[in-house]
Amino acid sequence: MKEQGLKNVYDSEKFRERGHRLIDQLADHLEDKTTEKSHRAIHWNTPDEELRFWKDFLKNGEVDSMFSNMIARTTYVHHPHYIGHQVSPTAPLTALSGMISSLLNNGMAIYEMGMAPSAIERVVTDILCKKIGFDTNARGFLTSGGTLANLTALLSARKAKISHDVWNEGNSQQLGILVSEEAHYCVDRAAKIMGLGEQGIIKIPATDGYEMDVSQLESSYRNALKKGIHVFAIVGSAPSTATGVYDDLDAIAAFSEKYDLWFHVDGAHGGAAIFSEKYVHTVSGIDQADSVVIDGHKMMMMPTITTALLMREGKNANATFSQKADYLLTQEDHEDWYNSGKRTFECTKNMMSIHWYSMLKLYGESIFDDYLTHLYDMGGLFGEMIEKETDFELAVTPVSNIVCFRYIDPVMEMQDLNALNEKIRQKLLEDGTFYIVQTKLRTVHYLRTTIMNPLTTYAHLSLLLETIRKLATTILKE
Ligand SMILES: *Cc1c(COP(=O)(O)O)cnc(C)c1O
């Protein structure tokens, strides 16, 4: 029986009751996963099986088991065997702030629709700007994801560096950006949305170690100029997604300075290293950037989706979507920081700043150092473990918590090894004891792990290698 009537929808006692029950369920889930009472990181179902289940559930399922089914039939990011994609096991505190955002539903585009979270957003982004090493001209805002933030940054770059007003008048000139071939695909996508086309995405080759080969910057740039491409920006990855390797931001900063390019740092994953005493060196040069992206939902324990876009010159952020070309020069005194919709791509967004603020208030900045430092340490440790084994091989020595490796057998051909590692990963997925992912680097198939959970230990990683070894043996016997 469905509950009837709108009155029921807004019944505060029902909310209270259900809410208490749900919090208990979520806390049980958290306990089960973090203490490994349940052994699996994922209960794999095929998309078709899952679709069938939920179609049927809508007709025949018990309402009382709806939330518990939703919780159960997902991937368990809080399980120490979850070593897959780069989303955080959320700090449970931010699930609570998420609830505030969902219930209060202030749309944030203008100050009046989110007074506290707008002011809070200024507090939080000022802290991030300071941590990066920007001065007080810097400003930041929060937006819905690294993908959107990268696009927004490149739009700001175009506005700032191209003298004619592309935003209002369109463009007939071929514009371009420089970016490593290892950069996240969303940078390509952003450039294509901006109409740069394939031509305008000038790919800098990566070194054997997968970082941008900065020795090729000059020649790539000159080649682009020869073709009549007006290059206006360069993007550094901190780090690149596939391998977790950082580009040399100092070198890129110097290059961008020399040719007056906008320097954008895609720190969606590892920009949070600004908080780590031990690993801040990985982002050396970030203070020279014109814009920096940092995802809260990756290396900062927050729920999807919340991303900071920080700009060295705050006024550039105000100009991005401005209809008036001269806005940038005239509005110094009324920068209007509290109406975030002027600077964000999206109009409505959730009250995401309250996650950042809650973390800072309850745990302090040092919690971000603790989290990233520990996980990067674990990445290094896992790399050392793999190096010691004769039947495993690293793609590259890890410099973050992203570790790519594969199972090897000296008598096997490369094609067969690719197929073997692909099968290993599929069997791991179906088995569900561990959740890891995979990637192809220069035609070689690798298993890819990102250690996101501070509860993942040496013993778990050791068991993962042992599990893979056993699977490989079984597959080879088939
Ligand atoms: C994850 C990632 C992105 C995309 O960010 P989303 O928040 O998933 O949109 C962009 N760049 C890098 C380097 C990333 O790791």
Short mmCIF file of C-alpha atoms and ligand atoms in Angstrom, two decimals:
data_model
loop_
_atom_site.label_atom_id
_atom_site.label_comp_id
_atom_site.label_asym_id
_atom_site.label_seq_id
_atom_site.Cartn_x
_atom_site.Cartn_y
_atom_site.Cartn_z
CA MET A 1 0.00 0.00 0.00
CA LYS A 2 1.29 3.42 -0.94
CA GLU A 3 1.03 6.17 1.63
CA GLN A 4 -1.63 8.60 0.45
CA GLY A 5 -1.53 12.37 0.24
CA LEU A 6 0.97 15.19 0.43
CA LYS A 7 0.38 15.55 4.13
CA ASN A 8 2.09 12.23 4.61
CA VAL A 9 5.04 13.32 2.53
CA TYR A 10 5.81 16.17 4.92
CA ASP A 11 4.95 14.42 8.18
CA SER A 12 7.80 15.29 10.54
CA GLU A 13 7.15 12.36 12.89
CA LYS A 14 7.43 9.89 10.04
CA PHE A 15 10.66 11.54 9.02
CA ARG A 16 11.99 11.31 12.55
CA GLU A 17 11.10 7.64 12.84
CA ARG A 18 12.44 6.63 9.45
CA GLY A 19 15.48 8.78 9.93
CA HIS A 20 16.42 7.14 13.21
CA ARG A 21 15.99 3.74 11.64
CA LEU A 22 18.06 4.71 8.62
CA ILE A 23 20.89 6.11 10.74
CA ASP A 24 20.97 2.79 12.59
CA GLN A 25 21.08 0.91 9.31
CA LEU A 26 23.88 3.08 7.97
CA ALA A 27 25.85 2.80 11.19
CA ASP A 28 25.46 -0.99 11.05
CA HIS A 29 26.62 -0.94 7.44
CA LEU A 30 29.63 1.13 8.43
CA GLU A 31 30.49 -1.23 11.26
CA ASP A 32 30.04 -4.30 9.05
CA LYS A 33 32.29 -2.98 6.34
CA THR A 34 35.00 -1.30 8.37
CA THR A 35 35.40 -4.29 10.66
CA GLU A 36 35.07 -6.73 7.73
CA LYS A 37 32.20 -8.63 9.29
CA SER A 38 31.10 -8.92 5.73
CA HIS A 39 33.90 -10.27 3.61
CA ARG A 40 33.15 -8.71 0.31
CA ALA A 41 33.82 -5.26 -1.08
CA ILE A 42 31.15 -5.75 -3.74
CA HIS A 43 28.33 -8.22 -4.44
CA TRP A 44 28.58 -8.20 -8.19
CA ASN A 45 25.46 -8.47 -10.34
CA THR A 46 25.26 -7.92 -14.07
CA PRO A 47 23.49 -4.72 -15.14
CA ASP A 48 20.58 -6.81 -16.49
CA GLU A 49 20.13 -8.72 -13.25
CA GLU A 50 20.21 -5.49 -11.31
CA LEU A 51 17.68 -3.87 -13.61
CA ARG A 52 15.33 -6.83 -13.27
CA PHE A 53 15.59 -6.69 -9.48
CA TRP A 54 14.66 -3.03 -9.23
CA LYS A 55 11.85 -3.22 -11.74
CA ASP A 56 10.36 -6.03 -9.76
CA PHE A 57 11.00 -4.35 -6.42
CA LEU A 58 8.98 -1.31 -7.43
CA LYS A 59 5.94 -3.57 -7.86
CA ASN A 60 6.45 -6.26 -5.27
CA GLY A 61 9.18 -5.23 -2.81
CA GLU A 62 8.54 -4.50 0.86
CA VAL A 63 8.86 -0.78 1.62
CA ASP A 64 10.60 -1.61 4.87
CA SER A 65 13.43 -3.27 3.01
CA MET A 66 13.86 -0.57 0.38
CA PHE A 67 16.68 1.37 2.03
CA SER A 68 18.44 -1.78 3.19
CA ASN A 69 18.40 -3.13 -0.36
CA MET A 70 19.74 0.14 -1.71
CA ILE A 71 22.53 0.04 0.82
CA ALA A 72 23.35 -3.60 0.22
CA ARG A 73 23.30 -3.59 -3.57
CA THR A 74 26.14 -1.13 -4.12
CA THR A 75 29.92 -1.09 -3.91
CA TYR A 76 31.20 -0.77 -0.36
CA VAL A 77 33.71 2.07 -0.37
CA HIS A 78 34.19 1.74 3.39
CA HIS A 79 35.44 -1.83 3.15
CA PRO A 80 39.26 -2.10 3.45
CA HIS A 81 39.14 -4.35 0.37
CA TYR A 82 37.72 -1.51 -1.69
CA ILE A 83 40.88 -0.43 -3.52
CA GLY A 84 39.31 0.72 -6.78
CA HIS A 85 38.20 4.09 -8.06
CA GLN A 86 39.23 7.36 -6.52
CA VAL A 87 36.21 8.23 -4.40
CA SER A 88 36.69 8.54 -0.64
CA PRO A 89 35.13 6.38 1.95
CA THR A 90 33.22 9.38 3.24
CA ALA A 91 33.79 10.71 6.71
CA PRO A 92 30.39 9.77 8.23
CA LEU A 93 30.14 13.31 9.56
CA THR A 94 29.68 14.53 6.00
CA ALA A 95 26.78 12.15 5.48
CA LEU A 96 25.10 14.17 8.22
CA SER A 97 25.94 17.50 6.62
CA GLY A 98 24.66 15.97 3.37
CA MET A 99 21.35 15.37 5.05
CA ILE A 100 21.13 19.04 6.04
CA SER A 101 21.78 20.06 2.46
CA SER A 102 19.16 17.66 1.12
CA LEU A 103 16.47 18.70 3.55
CA LEU A 104 17.04 22.46 3.51
CA ASN A 105 17.60 22.45 -0.24
CA ASN A 106 18.85 26.01 -0.56
CA GLY A 107 19.81 26.41 -4.19
CA MET A 108 22.95 28.49 -3.62
CA ALA A 109 22.97 30.39 -6.90
CA ILE A 110 22.25 33.61 -5.03
CA TYR A 111 23.09 34.59 -1.47
CA GLU A 112 19.46 34.70 -0.38
CA MET A 113 19.13 31.02 -1.26
CA GLY A 114 21.89 29.84 1.04
CA MET A 115 23.11 32.54 3.41
CA ALA A 116 25.07 30.35 5.81
CA PRO A 117 26.51 28.04 3.15
CA SER A 118 27.50 30.99 0.93
CA ALA A 119 29.43 32.67 3.73
CA ILE A 120 30.84 29.28 4.70
CA GLU A 121 31.94 28.71 1.11
CA ARG A 122 33.96 31.94 1.26
CA VAL A 123 35.59 30.85 4.53
CA VAL A 124 36.49 27.43 3.16
CA THR A 125 37.79 28.59 -0.22
CA ASP A 126 39.86 31.36 1.42
CA ILE A 127 41.54 28.68 3.52
CA LEU A 128 42.27 26.62 0.39
CA CYS A 129 43.66 29.66 -1.48
CA LYS A 130 45.94 30.47 1.44
CA LYS A 131 47.10 26.88 1.67
CA ILE A 132 47.97 26.89 -2.04
CA GLY A 133 50.11 29.97 -1.41
CA PHE A 134 47.92 32.52 -3.21
CA ASP A 135 47.67 36.08 -1.86
CA THR A 136 44.51 37.91 -0.85
CA ASN A 137 43.52 38.67 -4.46
CA ALA A 138 42.70 35.00 -4.81
CA ARG A 139 39.14 33.70 -4.65
CA GLY A 140 37.55 30.34 -5.00
CA PHE A 141 34.17 28.71 -5.22
CA LEU A 142 32.71 25.25 -5.06
CA THR A 143 31.17 23.48 -7.99
CA SER A 144 29.81 20.10 -9.02
CA GLY A 145 32.84 18.00 -9.85
CA GLY A 146 36.32 18.14 -11.31
CA THR A 147 35.01 17.79 -14.83
CA LEU A 148 32.87 20.90 -14.60
CA ALA A 149 35.57 22.75 -12.67
CA ASN A 150 38.16 22.06 -15.38
CA LEU A 151 35.79 23.33 -18.05
CA THR A 152 35.04 26.44 -16.00
CA ALA A 153 38.75 27.11 -15.48
CA LEU A 154 39.45 26.84 -19.19
CA LEU A 155 36.58 29.22 -19.93
CA SER A 156 38.10 31.69 -17.47
CA ALA A 157 41.45 31.18 -19.16
CA ARG A 158 40.00 31.99 -22.56
CA LYS A 159 38.27 35.07 -21.22
CA ALA A 160 41.45 36.31 -19.59
CA LYS A 161 43.96 35.52 -22.32
CA ILE A 162 42.15 36.00 -25.63
CA SER A 163 41.78 39.68 -26.39
CA HIS A 164 38.59 39.50 -28.40
CA ASP A 165 35.36 38.58 -26.69
CA VAL A 166 34.76 34.96 -27.70
CA TRP A 167 31.99 34.55 -25.13
CA ASN A 168 29.80 37.16 -26.77
CA GLU A 169 31.00 37.30 -30.33
CA GLY A 170 32.01 33.74 -31.08
CA ASN A 171 35.27 32.85 -32.63
CA SER A 172 36.75 32.17 -36.03
CA GLN A 173 40.38 31.84 -34.95
CA GLN A 174 41.83 28.42 -34.09
CA LEU A 175 42.50 28.46 -30.34
CA GLY A 176 44.46 25.81 -28.45
CA ILE A 177 45.66 24.47 -25.12
CA LEU A 178 48.71 22.42 -24.17
CA VAL A 179 48.14 19.33 -22.10
CA SER A 180 49.91 16.05 -21.37
CA GLU A 181 48.74 12.99 -23.26
CA GLU A 182 48.20 11.45 -19.80
CA ALA A 183 45.70 14.10 -18.63
CA HIS A 184 42.17 13.14 -17.58
CA TYR A 185 39.80 12.75 -20.52
CA CYS A 186 37.59 15.53 -19.20
CA VAL A 187 40.19 18.10 -20.25
CA ASP A 188 39.76 16.89 -23.83
CA ARG A 189 36.03 17.02 -23.41
CA ALA A 190 36.15 20.57 -22.04
CA ALA A 191 38.32 21.70 -24.95
CA LYS A 192 35.92 20.12 -27.43
CA ILE A 193 32.91 21.74 -25.79
CA MET A 194 34.75 25.04 -26.21
CA GLY A 195 35.06 24.34 -29.91
CA LEU A 196 38.84 23.90 -29.94
CA GLY A 197 38.51 20.64 -31.84
CA GLU A 198 41.16 17.97 -32.08
CA GLN A 199 43.57 20.51 -33.55
CA GLY A 200 43.31 22.76 -30.55
CA ILE A 201 44.25 20.08 -28.05
CA ILE A 202 48.01 20.00 -28.33
CA LYS A 203 49.15 16.83 -26.63
CA ILE A 204 52.53 16.92 -24.98
CA PRO A 205 54.02 13.41 -24.95
CA ALA A 206 54.66 11.83 -21.56
CA THR A 207 57.99 10.44 -20.38
CA ASP A 208 58.57 6.74 -19.70
CA GLY A 209 57.49 7.62 -16.16
CA TYR A 210 54.15 9.00 -17.46
CA GLU A 211 54.71 12.63 -16.55
CA MET A 212 54.49 15.44 -19.09
CA ASP A 213 57.78 15.56 -20.98
CA VAL A 214 58.48 19.24 -20.40
CA SER A 215 61.53 19.10 -22.68
CA GLN A 216 59.04 18.91 -25.57
CA LEU A 217 57.04 21.97 -24.58
CA GLU A 218 58.99 24.47 -26.68
CA SER A 219 58.82 22.45 -29.88
CA SER A 220 55.15 21.54 -29.43
CA TYR A 221 54.30 25.16 -28.80
CA ARG A 222 56.24 26.38 -31.82
CA ASN A 223 54.63 23.78 -34.04
CA ALA A 224 51.22 24.94 -32.92
CA LEU A 225 52.08 28.56 -33.64
CA LYS A 226 53.32 27.59 -37.10
CA LYS A 227 49.93 26.03 -37.78
CA GLY A 228 48.31 29.31 -36.82
CA ILE A 229 46.91 28.06 -33.51
CA HIS A 230 46.57 30.66 -30.80
CA VAL A 231 47.58 28.79 -27.64
CA PHE A 232 46.16 30.38 -24.49
CA ALA A 233 46.51 27.82 -21.70
CA ILE A 234 48.51 24.91 -20.38
CA VAL A 235 47.19 22.24 -18.04
CA GLY A 236 49.29 20.31 -15.51
CA SER A 237 48.00 17.17 -13.82
CA ALA A 238 48.46 16.78 -10.09
CA PRO A 239 48.52 13.87 -10.53
CA SER A 240 47.27 12.24 -13.72
CA THR A 241 44.46 9.80 -13.08
CA ALA A 242 45.68 6.58 -14.65
CA THR A 243 49.08 6.34 -12.99
CA GLY A 244 48.98 8.87 -10.15
CA VAL A 245 52.13 10.56 -11.46
CA TYR A 246 52.47 14.35 -11.01
CA ASP A 247 53.55 16.68 -13.79
CA ASP A 248 56.43 19.05 -13.04
CA LEU A 249 54.38 22.08 -12.05
CA ASP A 250 57.45 24.29 -11.53
CA ALA A 251 58.60 23.71 -15.08
CA ILE A 252 55.11 24.26 -16.48
CA ALA A 253 54.78 27.46 -14.42
CA ALA A 254 58.03 28.81 -15.89
CA PHE A 255 56.89 27.93 -19.41
CA SER A 256 53.49 29.57 -18.98
CA GLU A 257 55.14 32.69 -17.60
CA LYS A 258 57.49 32.91 -20.58
CA TYR A 259 54.66 32.80 -23.14
CA ASP A 260 51.95 34.45 -21.09
CA LEU A 261 49.74 31.35 -21.00
CA TRP A 262 47.10 30.60 -18.40
CA PHE A 263 48.45 27.89 -16.11
CA HIS A 264 45.77 25.51 -14.88
CA VAL A 265 46.45 22.75 -12.37
CA ASP A 266 44.09 19.78 -12.47
CA GLY A 267 44.53 18.65 -8.88
CA ALA A 268 41.17 16.87 -8.76
CA HIS A 269 42.83 13.87 -7.20
CA GLY A 270 46.00 15.05 -5.50
CA GLY A 271 45.65 18.80 -5.11
CA ALA A 272 44.86 18.04 -1.48
CA ALA A 273 48.60 17.41 -1.05
CA ILE A 274 48.76 21.13 -0.16
CA PHE A 275 47.73 19.93 3.31
CA SER A 276 50.45 17.29 3.64
CA GLU A 277 53.77 18.29 5.16
CA LYS A 278 55.36 15.17 3.73
CA TYR A 279 53.88 15.31 0.23
CA VAL A 280 53.43 19.03 -0.40
CA HIS A 281 56.56 18.78 -2.56
CA THR A 282 54.50 16.86 -5.15
CA VAL A 283 52.61 20.08 -5.92
CA SER A 284 55.61 22.39 -5.85
CA GLY A 285 54.80 25.26 -8.22
CA ILE A 286 51.05 25.13 -7.60
CA ASP A 287 51.21 28.64 -6.12
CA GLN A 288 52.16 29.89 -9.61
CA ALA A 289 48.95 28.53 -11.13
CA ASP A 290 46.20 30.81 -12.39
CA SER A 291 43.62 28.22 -11.41
CA VAL A 292 43.55 25.02 -9.37
CA VAL A 293 40.94 22.28 -9.10
CA ILE A 294 40.66 20.10 -5.99
CA ASP A 295 37.96 17.46 -5.52
CA GLY A 296 36.57 17.12 -2.01
CA HIS A 297 35.13 13.70 -2.82
CA LYS A 298 38.48 12.18 -3.73
CA MET A 299 41.33 12.81 -1.31
CA MET A 300 39.36 14.78 1.30
CA MET A 301 36.79 12.27 2.59
CA MET A 302 33.71 14.13 1.38
CA PRO A 303 30.64 12.82 -0.40
CA THR A 304 30.19 13.15 -4.14
CA ILE A 305 30.14 15.66 -5.47
CA THR A 306 32.04 18.71 -4.35
CA THR A 307 34.95 20.45 -6.01
CA ALA A 308 36.87 23.62 -5.26
CA LEU A 309 38.02 25.85 -8.09
CA LEU A 310 40.57 28.33 -6.81
CA MET A 311 41.85 31.29 -8.83
CA ARG A 312 44.96 33.35 -8.18
CA GLU A 313 43.15 36.48 -9.41
CA GLY A 314 39.62 36.30 -8.10
CA LYS A 315 38.33 38.83 -10.60
CA ASN A 316 38.97 36.34 -13.39
CA ALA A 317 36.34 34.10 -11.83
CA ASN A 318 33.83 36.95 -11.95
CA ALA A 319 34.50 37.54 -15.63
CA THR A 320 34.06 33.97 -16.91
CA PHE A 321 30.36 34.10 -17.63
CA SER A 322 29.97 37.82 -17.60
CA GLN A 323 27.84 39.15 -20.46
CA LYS A 324 29.63 42.47 -20.31
CA ALA A 325 33.19 42.31 -21.54
CA ASP A 326 34.29 45.22 -19.39
CA TYR A 327 32.84 43.81 -16.19
CA LEU A 328 36.26 42.70 -15.13
CA LEU A 329 37.62 46.23 -15.03
CA THR A 330 34.78 48.06 -13.39
CA GLN A 331 33.43 46.02 -10.52
CA GLU A 332 36.41 45.84 -8.15
CA ASP A 333 34.40 47.29 -5.29
CA HIS A 334 31.36 45.13 -5.79
CA GLU A 335 32.83 41.77 -6.40
CA ASP A 336 29.69 40.14 -5.20
CA TRP A 337 31.45 37.10 -3.76
CA TYR A 338 28.27 35.95 -2.08
CA ASN A 339 26.30 35.27 -5.26
CA SER A 340 28.05 32.12 -6.31
CA GLY A 341 25.94 31.53 -9.42
CA LYS A 342 27.81 34.33 -11.17
CA ARG A 343 30.98 32.28 -11.15
CA THR A 344 29.75 28.69 -11.34
CA PHE A 345 28.71 26.89 -14.47
CA GLU A 346 25.67 25.44 -12.74
CA CYS A 347 22.81 27.55 -11.52
CA THR A 348 21.44 25.49 -8.61
CA LYS A 349 24.00 23.49 -6.67
CA ASN A 350 23.85 21.73 -3.35
CA MET A 351 25.02 23.28 -0.08
CA MET A 352 28.34 21.53 -0.45
CA SER A 353 30.43 23.98 1.54
CA ILE A 354 29.02 22.64 4.78
CA HIS A 355 30.93 19.36 4.33
CA TRP A 356 34.27 21.17 4.14
CA TYR A 357 33.41 23.39 7.07
CA SER A 358 32.20 20.54 9.28
CA MET A 359 35.46 18.67 8.65
CA LEU A 360 37.53 21.75 9.48
CA LYS A 361 35.52 22.57 12.58
CA LEU A 362 35.44 19.07 14.05
CA TYR A 363 38.81 17.69 13.02
CA GLY A 364 40.90 20.66 11.87
CA GLU A 365 43.12 21.03 8.80
CA SER A 366 45.47 18.36 10.08
CA ILE A 367 42.92 15.65 9.31
CA PHE A 368 43.47 16.27 5.58
CA ASP A 369 47.21 15.90 6.12
CA ASP A 370 46.65 12.67 8.08
CA TYR A 371 44.42 11.19 5.40
CA LEU A 372 46.47 11.99 2.31
CA THR A 373 49.84 11.33 3.93
CA HIS A 374 48.79 7.94 5.21
CA LEU A 375 47.30 6.86 1.88
CA TYR A 376 50.29 8.06 -0.15
CA ASP A 377 52.52 6.17 2.29
CA MET A 378 50.42 3.07 1.68
CA GLY A 379 50.77 3.53 -2.09
CA GLY A 380 54.55 3.57 -1.64
CA LEU A 381 54.42 0.50 0.59
CA PHE A 382 52.28 -1.42 -1.89
CA GLY A 383 54.75 -0.49 -4.63
CA GLU A 384 57.60 -1.93 -2.56
CA MET A 385 55.63 -5.10 -1.89
CA ILE A 386 55.00 -5.62 -5.60
CA GLU A 387 58.61 -4.92 -6.50
CA LYS A 388 59.72 -7.79 -4.25
CA GLU A 389 57.59 -10.34 -6.11
CA THR A 390 58.89 -12.04 -9.23
CA ASP A 391 55.44 -12.75 -10.65
CA PHE A 392 54.23 -9.14 -10.40
CA GLU A 393 55.39 -6.01 -12.15
CA LEU A 394 54.73 -2.31 -11.52
CA ALA A 395 53.81 0.05 -14.35
CA VAL A 396 55.68 2.82 -12.58
CA THR A 397 56.98 3.40 -9.05
CA PRO A 398 53.99 4.93 -7.25
CA VAL A 399 54.26 8.52 -6.06
CA SER A 400 50.73 8.72 -4.71
CA ASN A 401 48.08 6.23 -3.60
CA ILE A 402 47.44 5.09 -7.19
CA VAL A 403 49.29 1.86 -8.00
CA CYS A 404 49.23 0.15 -11.41
CA PHE A 405 50.70 -3.32 -11.70
CA ARG A 406 50.15 -6.64 -13.42
CA TYR A 407 50.65 -10.33 -13.01
CA ILE A 408 53.49 -11.60 -15.19
CA ASP A 409 54.87 -14.92 -16.30
CA PRO A 410 58.21 -14.80 -18.13
CA VAL A 411 57.25 -17.43 -20.70
CA MET A 412 54.06 -15.69 -21.77
CA GLU A 413 53.64 -13.34 -24.73
CA MET A 414 52.45 -9.80 -24.20
CA GLN A 415 49.03 -10.46 -25.84
CA ASP A 416 48.45 -13.43 -23.56
CA LEU A 417 49.50 -11.46 -20.51
CA ASN A 418 47.04 -8.71 -21.43
CA ALA A 419 44.26 -11.27 -21.75
CA LEU A 420 45.29 -12.94 -18.50
CA ASN A 421 45.25 -9.71 -16.49
CA GLU A 422 41.91 -8.77 -17.98
CA LYS A 423 40.50 -12.13 -16.91
CA ILE A 424 41.99 -11.75 -13.44
CA ARG A 425 40.24 -8.46 -12.99
CA GLN A 426 36.90 -9.87 -14.24
CA LYS A 427 37.14 -12.81 -11.85
CA LEU A 428 38.03 -10.50 -8.98
CA LEU A 429 34.94 -8.45 -9.75
CA GLU A 430 32.65 -11.46 -9.85
CA ASP A 431 34.16 -12.90 -6.70
CA GLY A 432 33.80 -9.56 -4.92
CA THR A 433 36.29 -10.15 -2.11
CA PHE A 434 38.31 -7.23 -3.45
CA TYR A 435 37.30 -4.36 -5.64
CA ILE A 436 40.04 -3.05 -7.92
CA VAL A 437 39.97 -1.61 -11.45
CA GLN A 438 42.12 -1.77 -14.57
CA THR A 439 43.74 0.45 -17.16
CA LYS A 440 45.61 0.20 -20.41
CA LEU A 441 48.92 2.03 -20.58
CA ARG A 442 50.63 2.06 -23.97
CA THR A 443 49.02 -1.23 -25.05
CA VAL A 444 49.81 -2.99 -21.77
CA HIS A 445 46.90 -4.12 -19.62
CA TYR A 446 47.38 -3.26 -15.94
CA LEU A 447 45.45 -3.85 -12.78
CA ARG A 448 44.86 -0.51 -11.15
CA THR A 449 44.38 0.17 -7.47
CA THR A 450 43.82 3.35 -5.53
CA ILE A 451 44.22 2.95 -1.81
CA MET A 452 41.45 5.22 -0.57
CA ASN A 453 40.66 3.66 2.78
CA PRO A 454 42.87 4.41 5.79
CA LEU A 455 41.80 1.02 7.19
CA THR A 456 43.46 -0.88 4.32
CA THR A 457 46.62 -2.43 5.77
CA TYR A 458 49.70 -4.37 4.69
CA ALA A 459 47.83 -7.61 5.42
CA HIS A 460 44.97 -6.67 3.07
CA LEU A 461 47.36 -5.77 0.26
CA SER A 462 49.29 -8.95 0.81
CA LEU A 463 46.05 -10.96 0.63
CA LEU A 464 45.15 -9.15 -2.59
CA LEU A 465 48.40 -10.26 -4.23
CA GLU A 466 47.87 -13.80 -2.99
CA THR A 467 44.30 -13.82 -4.32
CA ILE A 468 45.46 -12.60 -7.73
CA ARG A 469 48.19 -15.21 -7.83
CA LYS A 470 45.67 -17.98 -7.12
CA LEU A 471 43.28 -16.67 -9.74
CA ALA A 472 46.07 -16.55 -12.30
CA THR A 473 46.97 -20.15 -11.60
CA THR A 474 43.35 -21.22 -11.94
CA ILE A 475 42.87 -19.30 -15.20
CA LEU A 476 46.04 -20.75 -16.70
CA LYS A 477 44.82 -24.27 -15.93
CA GLU A 478 41.48 -23.71 -17.64
C1 LIG B 1 38.73 12.40 -11.16
C2 LIG B 1 39.48 13.37 -11.98
C3 LIG B 1 38.81 14.30 -12.76
C4 LIG B 1 37.31 14.33 -12.88
O1 LIG B 1 36.75 14.81 -11.70
P1 LIG B 1 35.21 14.47 -11.33
O2 LIG B 1 35.07 15.07 -9.98
O3 LIG B 1 35.11 12.99 -11.36
O4 LIG B 1 34.36 15.12 -12.36
C5 LIG B 1 39.57 15.22 -13.47
N1 LIG B 1 40.90 15.19 -13.42
C6 LIG B 1 41.58 14.29 -12.68
C7 LIG B 1 43.08 14.34 -12.66
C8 LIG B 1 40.90 13.35 -11.92
O5 LIG B 1 41.57 12.46 -11.20
#
